Short mmCIF file of C-alpha atoms in Angstrom, two decimals:
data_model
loop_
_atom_site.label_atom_id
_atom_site.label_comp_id
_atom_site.label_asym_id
_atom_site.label_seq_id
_atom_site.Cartn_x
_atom_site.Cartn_y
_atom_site.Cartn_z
CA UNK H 252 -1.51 4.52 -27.01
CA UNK H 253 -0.48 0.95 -26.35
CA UNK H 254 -1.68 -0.42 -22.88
CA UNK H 255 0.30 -1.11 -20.24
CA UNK H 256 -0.08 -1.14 -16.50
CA UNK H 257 2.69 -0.04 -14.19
CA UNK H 258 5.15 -2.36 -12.11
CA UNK H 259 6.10 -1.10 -8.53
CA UNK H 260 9.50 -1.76 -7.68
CA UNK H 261 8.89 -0.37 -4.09
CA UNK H 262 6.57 -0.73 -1.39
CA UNK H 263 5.99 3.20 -1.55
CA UNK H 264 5.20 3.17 -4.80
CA UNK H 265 2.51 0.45 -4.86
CA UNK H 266 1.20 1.58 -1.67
CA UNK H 267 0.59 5.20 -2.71
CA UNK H 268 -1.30 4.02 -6.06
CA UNK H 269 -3.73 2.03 -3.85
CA UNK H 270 -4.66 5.39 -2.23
CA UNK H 271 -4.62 7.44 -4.90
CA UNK H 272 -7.39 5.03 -6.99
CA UNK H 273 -9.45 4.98 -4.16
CA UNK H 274 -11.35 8.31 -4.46
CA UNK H 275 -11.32 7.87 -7.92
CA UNK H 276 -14.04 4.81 -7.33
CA UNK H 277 -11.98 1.96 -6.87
CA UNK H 278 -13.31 0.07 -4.11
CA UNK H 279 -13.76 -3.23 -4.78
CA UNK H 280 -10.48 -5.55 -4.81
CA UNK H 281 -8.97 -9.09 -4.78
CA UNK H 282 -5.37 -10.06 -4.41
CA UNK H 283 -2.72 -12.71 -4.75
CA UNK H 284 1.28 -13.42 -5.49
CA UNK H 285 1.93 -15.18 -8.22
CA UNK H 286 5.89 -16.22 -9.60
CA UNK H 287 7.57 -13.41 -11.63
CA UNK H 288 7.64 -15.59 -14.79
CA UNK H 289 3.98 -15.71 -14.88
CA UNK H 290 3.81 -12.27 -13.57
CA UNK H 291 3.61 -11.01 -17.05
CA UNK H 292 0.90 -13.12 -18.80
CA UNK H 293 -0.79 -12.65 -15.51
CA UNK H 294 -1.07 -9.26 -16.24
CA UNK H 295 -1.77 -9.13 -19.67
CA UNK H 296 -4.99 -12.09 -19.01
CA UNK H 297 -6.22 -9.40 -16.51
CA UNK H 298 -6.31 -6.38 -19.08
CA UNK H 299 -7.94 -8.88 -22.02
CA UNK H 300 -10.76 -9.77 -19.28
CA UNK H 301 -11.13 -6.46 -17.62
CA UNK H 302 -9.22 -3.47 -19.22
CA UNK H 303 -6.51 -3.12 -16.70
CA UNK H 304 -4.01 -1.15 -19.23
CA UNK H 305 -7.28 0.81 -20.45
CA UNK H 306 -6.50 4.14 -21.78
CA UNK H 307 -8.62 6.98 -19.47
CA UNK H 308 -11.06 7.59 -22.66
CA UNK H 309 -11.34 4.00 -22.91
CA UNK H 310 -12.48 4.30 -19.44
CA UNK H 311 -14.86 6.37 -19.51
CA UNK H 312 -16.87 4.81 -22.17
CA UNK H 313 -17.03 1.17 -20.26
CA UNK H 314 -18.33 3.29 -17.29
CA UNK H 315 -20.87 4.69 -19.42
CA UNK H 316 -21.36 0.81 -20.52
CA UNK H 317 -22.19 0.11 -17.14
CA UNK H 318 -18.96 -1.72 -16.94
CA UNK H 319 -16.86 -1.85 -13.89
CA UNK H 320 -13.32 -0.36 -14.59
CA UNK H 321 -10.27 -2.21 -12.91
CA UNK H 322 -6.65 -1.70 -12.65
CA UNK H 323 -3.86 -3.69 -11.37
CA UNK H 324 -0.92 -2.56 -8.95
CA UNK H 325 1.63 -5.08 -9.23
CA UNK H 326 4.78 -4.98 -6.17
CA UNK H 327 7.94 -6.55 -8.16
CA UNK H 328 11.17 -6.04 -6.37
CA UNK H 329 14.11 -5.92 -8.54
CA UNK H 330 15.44 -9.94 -8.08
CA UNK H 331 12.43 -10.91 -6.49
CA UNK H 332 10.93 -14.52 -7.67
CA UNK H 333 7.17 -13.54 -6.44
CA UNK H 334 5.23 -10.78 -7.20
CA UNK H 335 2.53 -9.25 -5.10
CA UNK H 336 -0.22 -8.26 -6.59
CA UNK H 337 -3.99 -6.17 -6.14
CA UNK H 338 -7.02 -5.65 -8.76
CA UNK H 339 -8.93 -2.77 -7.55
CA UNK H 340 -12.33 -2.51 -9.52
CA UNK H 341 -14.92 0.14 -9.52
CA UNK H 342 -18.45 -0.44 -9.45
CA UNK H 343 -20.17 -2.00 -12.68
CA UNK H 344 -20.76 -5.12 -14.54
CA UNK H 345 -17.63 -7.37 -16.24
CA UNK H 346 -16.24 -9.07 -12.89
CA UNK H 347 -17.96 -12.24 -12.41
CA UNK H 348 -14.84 -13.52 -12.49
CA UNK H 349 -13.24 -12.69 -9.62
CA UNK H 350 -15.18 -12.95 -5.89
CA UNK H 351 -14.17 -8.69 -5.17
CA UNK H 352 -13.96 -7.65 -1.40
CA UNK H 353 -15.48 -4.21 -0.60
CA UNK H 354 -12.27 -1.67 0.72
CA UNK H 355 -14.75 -0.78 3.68
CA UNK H 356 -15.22 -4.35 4.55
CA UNK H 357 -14.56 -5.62 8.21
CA UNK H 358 -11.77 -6.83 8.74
CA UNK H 359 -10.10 -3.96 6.46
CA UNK H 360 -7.63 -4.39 3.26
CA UNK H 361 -4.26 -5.79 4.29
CA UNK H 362 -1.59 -5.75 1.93
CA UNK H 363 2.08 -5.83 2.02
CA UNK H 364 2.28 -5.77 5.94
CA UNK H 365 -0.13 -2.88 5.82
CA UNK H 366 -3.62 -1.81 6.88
CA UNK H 367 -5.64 0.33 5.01
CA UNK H 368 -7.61 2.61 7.24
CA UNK H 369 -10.29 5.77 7.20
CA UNK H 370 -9.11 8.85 8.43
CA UNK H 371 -10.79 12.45 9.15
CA UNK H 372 -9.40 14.92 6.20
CA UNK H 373 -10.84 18.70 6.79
CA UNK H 374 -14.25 17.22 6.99
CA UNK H 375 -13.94 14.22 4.48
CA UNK H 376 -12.69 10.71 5.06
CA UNK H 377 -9.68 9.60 3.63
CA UNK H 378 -7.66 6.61 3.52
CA UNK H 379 -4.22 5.81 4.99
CA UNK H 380 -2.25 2.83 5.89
CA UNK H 381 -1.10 1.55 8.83
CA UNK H 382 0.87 -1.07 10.29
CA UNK H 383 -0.93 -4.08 12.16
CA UNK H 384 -1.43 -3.92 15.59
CA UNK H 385 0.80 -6.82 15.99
CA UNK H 386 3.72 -5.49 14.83
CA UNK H 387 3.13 -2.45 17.24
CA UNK H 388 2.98 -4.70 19.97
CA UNK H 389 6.24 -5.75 19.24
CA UNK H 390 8.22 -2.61 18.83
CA UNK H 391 6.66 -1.31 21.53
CA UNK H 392 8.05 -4.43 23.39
CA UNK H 393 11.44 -3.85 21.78
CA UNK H 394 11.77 -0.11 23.09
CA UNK H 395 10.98 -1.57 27.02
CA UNK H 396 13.53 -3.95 26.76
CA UNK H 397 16.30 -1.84 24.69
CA UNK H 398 15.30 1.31 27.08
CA UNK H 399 15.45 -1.11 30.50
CA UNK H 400 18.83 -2.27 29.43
CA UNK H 401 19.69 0.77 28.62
CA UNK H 402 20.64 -0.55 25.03
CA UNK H 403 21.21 3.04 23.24
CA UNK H 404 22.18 1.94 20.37
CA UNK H 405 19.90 -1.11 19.46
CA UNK H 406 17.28 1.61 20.22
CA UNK H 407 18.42 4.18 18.71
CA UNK H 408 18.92 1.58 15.31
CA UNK H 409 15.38 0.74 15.87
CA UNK H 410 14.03 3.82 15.91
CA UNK H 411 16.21 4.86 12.24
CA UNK H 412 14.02 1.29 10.70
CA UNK H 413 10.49 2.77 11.69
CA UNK H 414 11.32 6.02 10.17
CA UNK H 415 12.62 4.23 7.10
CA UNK H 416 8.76 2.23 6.46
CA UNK H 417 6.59 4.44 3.67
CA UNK H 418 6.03 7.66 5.21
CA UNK H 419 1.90 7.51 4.77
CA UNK H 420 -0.45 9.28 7.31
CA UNK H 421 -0.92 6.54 9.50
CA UNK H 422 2.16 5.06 9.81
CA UNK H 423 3.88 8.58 11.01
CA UNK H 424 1.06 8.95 13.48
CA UNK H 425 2.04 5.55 14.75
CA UNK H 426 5.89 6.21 14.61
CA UNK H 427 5.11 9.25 16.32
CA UNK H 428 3.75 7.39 19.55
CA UNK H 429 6.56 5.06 19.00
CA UNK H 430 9.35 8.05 19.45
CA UNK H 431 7.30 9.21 22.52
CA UNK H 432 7.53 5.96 23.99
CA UNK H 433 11.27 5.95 23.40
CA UNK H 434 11.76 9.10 25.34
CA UNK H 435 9.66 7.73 28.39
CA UNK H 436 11.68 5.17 28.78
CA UNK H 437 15.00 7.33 29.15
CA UNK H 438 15.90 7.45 25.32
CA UNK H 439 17.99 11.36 24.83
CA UNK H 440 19.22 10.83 21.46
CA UNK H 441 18.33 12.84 18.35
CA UNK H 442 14.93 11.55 16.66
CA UNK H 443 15.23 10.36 13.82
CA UNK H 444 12.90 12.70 10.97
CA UNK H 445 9.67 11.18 9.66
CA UNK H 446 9.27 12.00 6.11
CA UNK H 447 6.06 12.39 4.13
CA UNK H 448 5.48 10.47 1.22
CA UNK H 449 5.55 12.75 -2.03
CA UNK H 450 4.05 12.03 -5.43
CA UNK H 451 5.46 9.18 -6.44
CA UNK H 452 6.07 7.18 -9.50
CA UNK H 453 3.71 4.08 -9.59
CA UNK H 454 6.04 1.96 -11.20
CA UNK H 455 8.35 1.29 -14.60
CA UNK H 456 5.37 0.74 -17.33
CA UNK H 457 4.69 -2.93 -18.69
CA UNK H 458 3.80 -3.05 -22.45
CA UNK H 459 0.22 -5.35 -22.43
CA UNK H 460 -0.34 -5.48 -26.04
#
C-alpha cells in the first residue's frame, strides 16, 4: 500500500479527524500554515521524518520500537493559497524535531477558530470543540442588539450561520444557549435545527511516495 495522508477540504472533516486520533494516543501536537505549493513536499518531508502516511502494521511495529507514531491533518480548501495544518504524535522516541505541545496543556489546542475541550462521556472524558469565548461574546452581543431593534431578520440570518459551524458536541451545546438567548430577547421564529456531525470522510488521499 503506497502512503499517503489525507487532505481536508472542510473544516468538518479536519476537525473530526483531530478527535477521532485522540483516544487512539495522539496527544502530543504542533501546527502551522504553510502556502499550497509547498503544501505537498511539506507533507511528504513529514512522512520521510516521522511516518505520517504509515500503513497501521507499519504502526504498530515503530510503537513496539519505542517510536512515537504521528500523523498529519492537513485543512486545504478547494482555491485556497494557504493550507492549515496539525502533526499529532503519540508518545515515543523520533520527534526531536519538532518542540510538541501536550493536548491537555493550559491554555488548550486552538485550531481553525476552535477550542478543543474535555467533556464528561458516560463516565469517561472525551474531547469536543468549541468556539472561543470571544466569539461568544460577540454573538451574544449581536442577538441584544438585533432583538432590541427588533431586527427579525438579521437575527433570524444569524441564527441559520451558527447552526451552519461543524455540528461537534460543544459547539451545539453553545448554539443551544445561543437560541435560548434569542428567544429571551423576543425572537418567535422557527429555530433553526442543529445537526450532529456524522462519520465523516477525512479528506481526498495524497499519494506520499
Amino acid at each position: 500500500m503506497p502512503a499517503s495522508t489525507p487532505v481536508a477540504h472542510s473544516k468538518t472533516a479536519a476537525l473530526a479527524r483531530v478527535l477521532d486520533a485522540i483516544p487512539k494516543g495522539y496527544c502530543r501536537y504542533t501546527q502551522g500554515n504553510v502556502s499550497a505549493s509547498k503544501a505537498e513536499s511539506l507533507a511528504r518531508k513529514f512522512h520521510l521524518r516521522y511516518g505520517i502516511g504509515c500503513t497501521p502494521a507499519q504502526r504498530v511495529t515503530r510503537r513496539k520500537r519505542g517510536m512515537a507514531n504521528a500523523l498529519l491533518v492537513m485543512y486545504w480548501p478547494e482555491g485556497c493559497q494557504q493550507v492549515e495544518w496539525l502533526m499529532l504524535a503519540t508518545d515515543g522516541q523520533g520527534m526531536d524535531g519538532e518542540k510538541l505541545l501536550d493536548i491537555a496543556d493550559k491554555p488548550g489546542m486552538a485550531w481553525l477558530g476552535y477550542e478543543l475541550v474535555r467533556r464528561p462521556d458516560r463516565g469517561r472524558t472525551a474531547w469536543t470543540w468549541r468556539r472561543p469565548a470571544s466569539e461568544m461574546a460577540e454573538h451574544y452581543a449581536l442577538i441584544a442588539e438585533f432583538g432590541n431593534k427588533h431586527h427579525t431578520n438579521s437575527l433570524g440570518s444569524l441564527l441559520q450561520r451558527l447552526a451552519n459551524q461543524p455540528g461537534f458536541h460543544g459547539v451545539r451545546e453553545q448554539s443551544k444557549r445561543l437560541f435560548e438567548e434569542a428567544r429571551r430577547r423576543g425572537h418567535a421564529g422557527d429555530l433553526p435545527h442543529l445537526f450532529y456531525v456524522q462519520k465523516v470522510s477525512h479528506g481526498e488521499w495524497l499519494r506520499l511516495g
